[in-house]
XYZ file of C-alpha atoms in Angstrom:
533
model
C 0.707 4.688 -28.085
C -1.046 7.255 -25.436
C -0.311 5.888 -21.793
C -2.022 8.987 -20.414
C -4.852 6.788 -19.146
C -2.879 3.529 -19.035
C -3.237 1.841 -15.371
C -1.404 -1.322 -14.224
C -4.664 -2.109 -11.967
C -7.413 -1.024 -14.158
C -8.121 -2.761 -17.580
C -9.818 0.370 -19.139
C -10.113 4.055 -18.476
C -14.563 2.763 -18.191
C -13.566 0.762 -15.389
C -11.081 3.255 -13.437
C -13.719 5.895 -13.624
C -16.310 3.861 -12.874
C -14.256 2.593 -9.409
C -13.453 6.461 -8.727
C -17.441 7.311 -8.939
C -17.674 4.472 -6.120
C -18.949 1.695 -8.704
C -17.941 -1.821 -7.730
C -15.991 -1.049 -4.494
C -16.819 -2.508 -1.319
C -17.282 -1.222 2.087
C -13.983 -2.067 3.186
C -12.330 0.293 5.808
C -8.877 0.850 7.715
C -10.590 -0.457 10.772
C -11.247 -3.843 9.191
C -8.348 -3.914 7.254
C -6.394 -3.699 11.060
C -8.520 -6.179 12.622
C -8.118 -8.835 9.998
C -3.967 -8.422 10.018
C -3.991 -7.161 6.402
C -2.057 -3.920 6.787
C 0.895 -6.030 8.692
C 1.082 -7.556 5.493
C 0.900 -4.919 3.118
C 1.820 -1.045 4.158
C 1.178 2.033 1.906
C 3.212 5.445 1.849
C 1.403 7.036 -1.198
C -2.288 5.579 -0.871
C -4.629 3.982 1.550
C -4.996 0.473 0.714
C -8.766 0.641 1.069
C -8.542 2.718 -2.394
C -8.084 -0.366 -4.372
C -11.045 -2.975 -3.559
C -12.930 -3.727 -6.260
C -16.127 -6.318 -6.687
C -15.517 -6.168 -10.830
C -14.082 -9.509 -11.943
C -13.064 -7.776 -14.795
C -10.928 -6.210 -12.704
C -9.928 -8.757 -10.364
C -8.428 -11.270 -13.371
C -6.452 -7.882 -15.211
C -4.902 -7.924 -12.066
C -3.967 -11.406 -11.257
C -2.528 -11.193 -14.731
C -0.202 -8.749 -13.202
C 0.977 -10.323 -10.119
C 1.133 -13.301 -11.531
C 3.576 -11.751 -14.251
C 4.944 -10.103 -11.630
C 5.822 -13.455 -9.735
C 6.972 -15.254 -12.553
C 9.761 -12.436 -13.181
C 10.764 -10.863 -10.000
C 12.872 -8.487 -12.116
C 9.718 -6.199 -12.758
C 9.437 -5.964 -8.060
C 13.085 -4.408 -8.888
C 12.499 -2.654 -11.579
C 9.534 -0.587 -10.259
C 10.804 0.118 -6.905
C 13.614 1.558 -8.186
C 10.920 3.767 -9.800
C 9.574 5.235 -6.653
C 11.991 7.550 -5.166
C 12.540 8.968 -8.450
C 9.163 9.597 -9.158
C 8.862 10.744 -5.593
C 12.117 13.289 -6.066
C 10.186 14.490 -9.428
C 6.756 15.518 -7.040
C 9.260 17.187 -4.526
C 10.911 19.073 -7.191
C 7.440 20.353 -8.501
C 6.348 21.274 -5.251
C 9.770 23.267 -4.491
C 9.456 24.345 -7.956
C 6.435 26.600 -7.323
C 8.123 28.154 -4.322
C 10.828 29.155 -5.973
C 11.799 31.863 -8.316
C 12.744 32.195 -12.442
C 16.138 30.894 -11.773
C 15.577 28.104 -9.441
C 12.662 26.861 -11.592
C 14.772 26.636 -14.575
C 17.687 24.686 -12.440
C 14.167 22.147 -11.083
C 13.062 22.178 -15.014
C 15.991 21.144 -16.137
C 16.366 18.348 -13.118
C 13.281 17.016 -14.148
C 14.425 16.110 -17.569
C 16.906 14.480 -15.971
C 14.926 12.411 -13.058
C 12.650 11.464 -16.482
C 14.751 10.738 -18.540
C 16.465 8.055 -15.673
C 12.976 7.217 -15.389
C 12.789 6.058 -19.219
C 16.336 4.259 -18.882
C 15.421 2.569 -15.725
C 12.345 0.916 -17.230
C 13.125 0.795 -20.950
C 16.531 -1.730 -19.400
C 14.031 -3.123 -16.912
C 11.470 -4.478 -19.332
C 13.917 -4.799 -22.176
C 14.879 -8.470 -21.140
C 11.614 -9.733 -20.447
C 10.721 -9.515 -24.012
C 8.551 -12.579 -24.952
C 8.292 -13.373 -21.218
C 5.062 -11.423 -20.293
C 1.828 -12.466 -20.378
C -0.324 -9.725 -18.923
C -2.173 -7.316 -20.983
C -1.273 -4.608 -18.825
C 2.461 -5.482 -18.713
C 2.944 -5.913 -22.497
C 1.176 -2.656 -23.301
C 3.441 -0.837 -20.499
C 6.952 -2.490 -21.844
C 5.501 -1.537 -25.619
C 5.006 2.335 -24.613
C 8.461 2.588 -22.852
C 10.208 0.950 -26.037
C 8.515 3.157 -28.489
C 9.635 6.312 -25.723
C 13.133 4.970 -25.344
C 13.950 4.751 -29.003
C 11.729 7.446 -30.664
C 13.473 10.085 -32.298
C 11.594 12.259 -29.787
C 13.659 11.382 -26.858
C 16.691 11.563 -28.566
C 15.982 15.044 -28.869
C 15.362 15.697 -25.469
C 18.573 14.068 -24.382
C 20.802 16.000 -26.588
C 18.912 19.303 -25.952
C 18.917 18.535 -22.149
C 22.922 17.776 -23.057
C 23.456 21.047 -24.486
C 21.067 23.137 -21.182
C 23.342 21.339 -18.999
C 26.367 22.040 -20.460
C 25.704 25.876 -20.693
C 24.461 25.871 -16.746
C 27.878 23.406 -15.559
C 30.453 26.046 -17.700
C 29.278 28.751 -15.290
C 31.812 28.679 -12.267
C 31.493 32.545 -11.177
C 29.567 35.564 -11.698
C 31.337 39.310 -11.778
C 29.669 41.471 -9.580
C 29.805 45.128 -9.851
C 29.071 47.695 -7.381
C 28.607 51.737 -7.834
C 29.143 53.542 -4.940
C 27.534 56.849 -3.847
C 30.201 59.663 -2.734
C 30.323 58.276 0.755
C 31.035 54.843 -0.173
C 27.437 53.459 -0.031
C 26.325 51.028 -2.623
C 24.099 52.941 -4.848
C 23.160 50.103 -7.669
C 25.002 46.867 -8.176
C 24.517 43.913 -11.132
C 25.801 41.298 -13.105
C 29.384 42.052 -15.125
C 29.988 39.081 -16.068
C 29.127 35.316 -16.149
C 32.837 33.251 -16.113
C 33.622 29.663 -16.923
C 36.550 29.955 -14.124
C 35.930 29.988 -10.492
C 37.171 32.777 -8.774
C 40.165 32.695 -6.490
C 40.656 33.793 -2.824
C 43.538 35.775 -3.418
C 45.125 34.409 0.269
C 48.822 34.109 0.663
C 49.030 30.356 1.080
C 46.455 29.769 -2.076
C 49.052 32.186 -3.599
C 51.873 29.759 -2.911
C 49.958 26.383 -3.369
C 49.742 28.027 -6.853
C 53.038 29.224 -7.346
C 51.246 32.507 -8.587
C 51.623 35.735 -6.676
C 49.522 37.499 -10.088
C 47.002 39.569 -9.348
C 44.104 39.575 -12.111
C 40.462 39.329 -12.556
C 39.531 36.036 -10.995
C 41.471 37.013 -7.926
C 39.204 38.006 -4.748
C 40.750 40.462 -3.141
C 37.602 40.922 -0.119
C 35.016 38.353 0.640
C 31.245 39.545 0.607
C 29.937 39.863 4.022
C 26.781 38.504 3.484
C 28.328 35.141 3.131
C 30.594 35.787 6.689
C 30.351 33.321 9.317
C 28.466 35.966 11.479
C 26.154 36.997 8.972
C 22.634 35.707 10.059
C 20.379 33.444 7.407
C 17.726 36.640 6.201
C 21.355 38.243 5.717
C 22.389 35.174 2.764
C 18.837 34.837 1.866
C 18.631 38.625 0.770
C 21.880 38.326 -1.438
C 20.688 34.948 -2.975
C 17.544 36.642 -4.271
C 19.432 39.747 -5.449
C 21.717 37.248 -7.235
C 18.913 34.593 -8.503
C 16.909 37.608 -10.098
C 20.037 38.715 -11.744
C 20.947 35.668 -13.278
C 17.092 35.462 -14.201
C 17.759 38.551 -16.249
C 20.361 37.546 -18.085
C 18.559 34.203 -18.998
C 15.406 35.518 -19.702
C 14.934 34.110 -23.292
C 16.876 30.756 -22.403
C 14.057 30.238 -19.589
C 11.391 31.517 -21.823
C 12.452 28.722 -24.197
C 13.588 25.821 -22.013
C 9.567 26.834 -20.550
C 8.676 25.863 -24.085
C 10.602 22.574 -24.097
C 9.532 21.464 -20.665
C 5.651 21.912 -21.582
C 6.256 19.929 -24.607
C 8.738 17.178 -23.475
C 7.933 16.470 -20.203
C 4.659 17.253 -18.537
C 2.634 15.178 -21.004
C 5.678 12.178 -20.652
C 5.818 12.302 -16.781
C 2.441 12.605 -15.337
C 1.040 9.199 -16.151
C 4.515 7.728 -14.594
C 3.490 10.113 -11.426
C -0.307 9.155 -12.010
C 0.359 5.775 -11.781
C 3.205 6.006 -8.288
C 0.307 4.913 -6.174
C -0.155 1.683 -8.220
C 2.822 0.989 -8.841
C 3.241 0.644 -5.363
C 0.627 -1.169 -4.041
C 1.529 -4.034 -6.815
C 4.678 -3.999 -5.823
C 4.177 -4.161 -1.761
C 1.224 -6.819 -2.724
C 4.132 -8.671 -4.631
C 6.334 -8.727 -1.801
C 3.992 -9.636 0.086
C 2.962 -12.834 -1.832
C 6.641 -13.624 -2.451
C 7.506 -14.118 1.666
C 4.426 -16.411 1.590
C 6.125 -17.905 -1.256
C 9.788 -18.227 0.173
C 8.408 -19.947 3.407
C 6.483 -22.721 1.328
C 3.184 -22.122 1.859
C 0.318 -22.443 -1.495
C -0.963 -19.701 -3.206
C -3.899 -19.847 -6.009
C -5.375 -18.261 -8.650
C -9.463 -18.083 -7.243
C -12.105 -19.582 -9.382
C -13.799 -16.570 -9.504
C -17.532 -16.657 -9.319
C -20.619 -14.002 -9.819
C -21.319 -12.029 -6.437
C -24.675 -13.689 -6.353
C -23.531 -17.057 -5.822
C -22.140 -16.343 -2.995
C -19.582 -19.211 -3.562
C -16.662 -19.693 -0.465
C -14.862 -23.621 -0.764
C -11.529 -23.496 0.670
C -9.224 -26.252 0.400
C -5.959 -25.920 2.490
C -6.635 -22.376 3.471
C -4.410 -20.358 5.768
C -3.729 -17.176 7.462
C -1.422 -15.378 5.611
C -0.769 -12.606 8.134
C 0.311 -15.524 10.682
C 2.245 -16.921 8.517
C 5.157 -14.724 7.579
C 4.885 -13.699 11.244
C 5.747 -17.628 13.320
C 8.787 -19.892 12.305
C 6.030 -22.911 12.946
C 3.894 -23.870 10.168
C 0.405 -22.564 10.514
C -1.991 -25.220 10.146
C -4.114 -25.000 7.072
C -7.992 -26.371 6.906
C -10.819 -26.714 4.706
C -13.880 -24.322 4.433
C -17.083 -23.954 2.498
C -20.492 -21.911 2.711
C -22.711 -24.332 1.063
C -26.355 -24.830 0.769
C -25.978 -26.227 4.164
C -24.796 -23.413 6.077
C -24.492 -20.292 5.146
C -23.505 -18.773 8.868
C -21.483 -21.028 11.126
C -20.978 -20.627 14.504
C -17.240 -22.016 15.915
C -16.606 -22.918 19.297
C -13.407 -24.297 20.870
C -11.065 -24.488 23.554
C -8.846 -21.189 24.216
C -6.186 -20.648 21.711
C -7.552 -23.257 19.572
C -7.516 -21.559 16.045
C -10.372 -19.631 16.219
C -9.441 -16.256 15.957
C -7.026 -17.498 13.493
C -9.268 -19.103 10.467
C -11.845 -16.303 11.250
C -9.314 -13.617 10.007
C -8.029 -16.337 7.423
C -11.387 -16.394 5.919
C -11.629 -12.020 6.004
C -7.860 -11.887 4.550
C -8.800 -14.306 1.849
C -11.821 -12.357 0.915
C -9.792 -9.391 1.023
C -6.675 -10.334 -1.037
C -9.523 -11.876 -3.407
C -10.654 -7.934 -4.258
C -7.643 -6.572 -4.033
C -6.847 -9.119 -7.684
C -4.038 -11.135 -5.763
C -3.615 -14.521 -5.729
C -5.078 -16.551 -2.575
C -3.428 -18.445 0.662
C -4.849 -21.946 -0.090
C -4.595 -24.682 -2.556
C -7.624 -24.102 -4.297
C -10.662 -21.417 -3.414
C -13.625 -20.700 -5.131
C -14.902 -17.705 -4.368
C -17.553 -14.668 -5.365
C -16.634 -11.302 -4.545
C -18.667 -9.286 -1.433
C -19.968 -6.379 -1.138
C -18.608 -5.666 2.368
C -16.447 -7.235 5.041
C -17.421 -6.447 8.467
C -15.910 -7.396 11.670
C -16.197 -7.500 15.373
C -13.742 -8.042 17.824
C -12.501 -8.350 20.838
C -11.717 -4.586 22.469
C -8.873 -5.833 24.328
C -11.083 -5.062 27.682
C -11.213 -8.049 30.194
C -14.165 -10.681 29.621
C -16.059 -9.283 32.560
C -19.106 -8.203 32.939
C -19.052 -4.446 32.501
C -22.267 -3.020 31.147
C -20.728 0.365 29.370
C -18.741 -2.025 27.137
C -22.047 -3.907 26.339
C -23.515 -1.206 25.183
C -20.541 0.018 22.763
C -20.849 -4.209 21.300
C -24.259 -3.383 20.535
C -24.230 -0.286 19.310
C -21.554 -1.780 16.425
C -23.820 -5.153 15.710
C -26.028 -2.474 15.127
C -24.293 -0.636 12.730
C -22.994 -3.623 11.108
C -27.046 -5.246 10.699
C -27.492 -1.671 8.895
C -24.807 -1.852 6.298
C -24.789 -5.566 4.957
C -26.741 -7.271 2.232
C -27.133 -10.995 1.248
C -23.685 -10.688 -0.323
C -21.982 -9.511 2.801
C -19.374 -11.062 4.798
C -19.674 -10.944 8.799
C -16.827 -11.702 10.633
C -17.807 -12.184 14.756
C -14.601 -13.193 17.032
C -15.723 -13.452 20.425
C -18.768 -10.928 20.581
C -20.851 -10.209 23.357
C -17.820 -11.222 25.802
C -18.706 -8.200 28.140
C -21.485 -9.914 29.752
C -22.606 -12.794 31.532
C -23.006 -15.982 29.530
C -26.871 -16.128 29.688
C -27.379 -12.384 27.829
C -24.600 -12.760 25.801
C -26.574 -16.341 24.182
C -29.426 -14.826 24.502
C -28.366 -11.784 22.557
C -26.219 -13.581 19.926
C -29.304 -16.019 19.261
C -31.073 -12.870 18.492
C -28.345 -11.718 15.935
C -27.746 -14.939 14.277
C -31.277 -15.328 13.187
C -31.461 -11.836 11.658
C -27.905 -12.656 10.236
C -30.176 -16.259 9.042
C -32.662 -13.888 7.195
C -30.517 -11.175 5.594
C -28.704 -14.043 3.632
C -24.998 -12.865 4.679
C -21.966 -15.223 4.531
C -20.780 -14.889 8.403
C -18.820 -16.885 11.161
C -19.112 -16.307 14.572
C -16.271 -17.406 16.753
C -17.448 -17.268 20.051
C -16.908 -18.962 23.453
C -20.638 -19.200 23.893
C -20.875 -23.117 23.529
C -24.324 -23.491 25.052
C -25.286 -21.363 21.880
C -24.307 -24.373 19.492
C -26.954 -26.298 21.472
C -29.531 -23.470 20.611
C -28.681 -23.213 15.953
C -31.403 -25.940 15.560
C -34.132 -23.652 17.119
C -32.038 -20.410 15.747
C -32.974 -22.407 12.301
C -36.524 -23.033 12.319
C -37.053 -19.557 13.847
C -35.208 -18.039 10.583
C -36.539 -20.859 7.853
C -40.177 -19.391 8.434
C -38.529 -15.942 7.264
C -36.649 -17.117 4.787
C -33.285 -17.465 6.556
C -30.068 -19.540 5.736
C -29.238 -22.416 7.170
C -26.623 -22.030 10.511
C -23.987 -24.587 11.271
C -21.518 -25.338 13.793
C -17.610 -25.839 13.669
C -15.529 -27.111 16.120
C -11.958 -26.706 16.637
C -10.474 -29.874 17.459
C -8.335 -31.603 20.222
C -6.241 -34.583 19.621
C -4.602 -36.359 22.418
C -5.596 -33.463 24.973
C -3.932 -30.895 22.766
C -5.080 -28.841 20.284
C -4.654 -29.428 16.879
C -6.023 -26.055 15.231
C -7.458 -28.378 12.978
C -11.062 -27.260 12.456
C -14.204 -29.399 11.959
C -17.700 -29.468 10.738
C -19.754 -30.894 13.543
C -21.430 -30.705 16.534
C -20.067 -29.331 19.416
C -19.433 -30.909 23.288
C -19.006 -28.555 25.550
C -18.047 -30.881 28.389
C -14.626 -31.839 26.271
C -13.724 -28.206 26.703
C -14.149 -27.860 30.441
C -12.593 -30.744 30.726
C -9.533 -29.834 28.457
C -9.566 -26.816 30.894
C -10.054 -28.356 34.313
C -7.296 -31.342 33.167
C -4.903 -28.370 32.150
C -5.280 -26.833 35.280
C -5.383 -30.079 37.733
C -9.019 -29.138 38.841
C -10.757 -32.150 37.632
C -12.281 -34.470 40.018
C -9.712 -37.761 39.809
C -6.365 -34.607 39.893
C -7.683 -33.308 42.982
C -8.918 -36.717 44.716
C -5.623 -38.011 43.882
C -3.289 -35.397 44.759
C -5.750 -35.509 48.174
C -4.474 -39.218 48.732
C -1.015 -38.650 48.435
């Protein structure tokens, strides 16, 4: 069973390649990725997690076969990250290893075995108790492959020949150095005597009498080297170590020449496709974690009803944002959402800290984990796969007027119009707050209906609630073109207080103010009364 093109993430070599020629992955960048929360919940070392987005449904369900393996048995979370230094002590020790000299590389070669071999034992116990217990494709084929390794007659072999290397390098305790000497005492040539199994002795007094021994003989130093004095400066111990690594080299020129042999044969072809696959294995298993706080805190996940991309299917029952959630003690308020034939863009207006930012990135993070093949923060989604997520954001600037920033807006609606198709996803949180109300509508108008015509799934959070008033017009504009229908969310107030609760209708702007001049004692019966008294 070859595992040389074996991938946890991938169901086929076909499908691997096809994703590293660019086939079936998204436009889905860092920048995005940061806006939306999604790298607070999952964090990469050894990849970017923009490498792994896929729009292949064949894809998407090998890997919520995995993960939800994975979640049944959190065993495999251990197992695996376990795995990584290892693996990540194995790429060191390659990369030292072609700095280094004969010697050294033999010492690395032969610490590679090892690091493997703890590799095999390490998943070979890991996987050995979930027999019968896993249901993925790619998690039975992986447990098969490191049974067959751990028990085949193969590996045996490398563990008693590794046995026997180390055993030969661990009996050597000293080397005897000799020294010829010209007729003024200079060195003229030195080399290796001897190789001993004993370490040599100081020859000091008090050694002498914590032995008992006052015998001079050959393991008894009777001068220390200077290179190796305290004043001796680090080019000084260098030179002496390479003098002494190339003699040792000499003397175990045919055992490196073989133990070469054994390593090409043994190893390389057993440990790249664990070090192939380091990058996967972690992003499953930081994915993993990430779905198990979600877990531990109570909130739903699913497994998607996955639909084609050209359906352009989004129907959301109890959805949530996930990167909130494992963030606030308080239980972040779930809602419903669908793109329908209804509304295809939907424009949400609201009081201040309402929710708004919040379901907008719920709906991106959703999308995301969706093509990343993890399961989903709701009760039950539907979903097709896009072909991009796009957002746009606040800066973090001040919502005054301030024409430079204006421009910059623009200039990224612009770039965003350029990229996205029908089966795009457009998320807007508070655009065009750098101007004045009345260019900001008018401009947003303007994007909406060429949003309306290109098809894309998009919500616009934005505090522009005179442009709710406008989506009917916005509609029969677009509808001549061709253009999706626009609707209008609203989230709600309850009592005077927000309930992050959010609702298909029609907006009133008044309610807002009023929420606003209530909260702040500047409506008409707070002042009048606080006048009287």
């Amino acid at each position: 069973m070859d595992l040389n093109n074996f991938s946890l993430i991938y169901p086929s070599l076909e499908t691997k390649q096809a994703h590293e020629r660019g086939e079936a992955t998204p436009s889905i960048d860092r920048f995005v990725l940061d806006e939306l929360g999604m790298t607070d919940l999952i964090s990469l070392k050894n990849s970017e997690l923009s490498e792994y987005f896929t729009t292949d449904p064949a894809v998407i369900r090998y890997r919520l076969a995995v993960f939800a393996d994975m979640l049944a048995n959190p065993s495999i979370s251990a197992t695996l990250n376990s795995l990584i230094p290892i693996l990540g002590d194995i790429l060191e020790l390659r990369r030292l290893d072609a700095e280094s000299g004969d010697t050294a590389s033999y010492l690395s070669s032969m610490t590679e075995i090892e690091l493997y071999i703890s590799c095999v034992d390490l998943l070979h116990e890991g996987f050995s108790i979930l027999k019968g217990k896993l249901k993925s494709e790619a998690y039975q084929t992986f447990a098969a492959r490191i049974e067959e390794l751990a028990e085949s007659d193969y590996y045996r072999d490398l563990n008693q020949k590794l046995s026997e290397m180390t055993e030969r390098v661990r009996e050597i305790k000293s080397v005897t150095i000799g020294v010829n000497l010209d007729a003024q005492l200079r060195p003229r040539e030195a080399g290796v005597l001897s190789i001993n199994p004993e370490a040599f002795r100081s020859g000091d007094v008090i050694e002498k009498i914590l032995r008992l021994n006052f015998k001079d003989d050959e393991y008894t130093c009777i001068a220390s080297l200077v290179p190796f004095g305290k004043k001796q400066n680090e080019n000084q111990k260098t030179a002496l170590s390479l003098a002494f690594n190339s003699a040792i080299g000499e003397v175990y020129k045919s055992s490196l020449h073989s133990w070469k042999c054994i390593v090409r044969s043994y190893v390389l072809d057993n440990t790249d496709f664990l070090l192939d696959m380091l990058g996967e294995i972690e992003f499953v298993t930081k994915a993993t974690a990430a779905l198990e706080r979600l877990e531990a805190k109570g909130y739903p996940l699913c497994s998607p009803d996955l639909r084609p991309m050209d359906e352009a299917a989004f129907d959301a029952k109890g959805l949530y944002n996930p990167s909130v959630a494992v963030k606030i003690d308080d239980k972040v308020v779930d809602n419903d959402l669908v793109f329908d034939d209804k509304a295809r863009i939907y424009v949400l207006t609201g009081p201040n800290r309402g929710g708004k930012s919040v379901i907008t990135c719920a709906l991106g993070l959703s999308q995301a984990m969706l093509q990343l093949g993890m399961f989903l923060p709701a009760e039950s989604v539907t979903i097709s796969p896009v072909d991009a997520i796009c957002t746009h954001f606040p800066t973090g600037a001040d919502d005054t007027i301030d024409k430079g920033r204006l421009g910059e807006e623009c200039a990224r609606l612009d770039e965003i119009l350029h990229l996205i198709t029908g089966n795009s996803l457009v998320l807007l949180d508070e655009s065009l707050s750098s101007t004045g109300s009345f260019e900001a509508s008018y401009i947003a108008a303007e994007v909406l209906g060429g949003l309306s015509v290109i098809g894309c799934r998009t919500l616009f959070s934005t505090h522009l609630h005179e442009l709710a008033a406008e989506i009917d017009n916005i509609n029969k504009r677009a509808a001549e073109d061709g253009g999706k229908p626009i609707d209008t969310l609203v989230a709600g107030i309850e009592d005077g207080r927000r309930s992050f609760k959010i609702l298909r209708q029609k907006p009133d702007g008044k309610s807002y103010a009023r929420d606003i001049a209530n909260r702040y004692g500047l409506s008409y019966e707070g002042i009048t009364n606080r006048h009287k008294k």
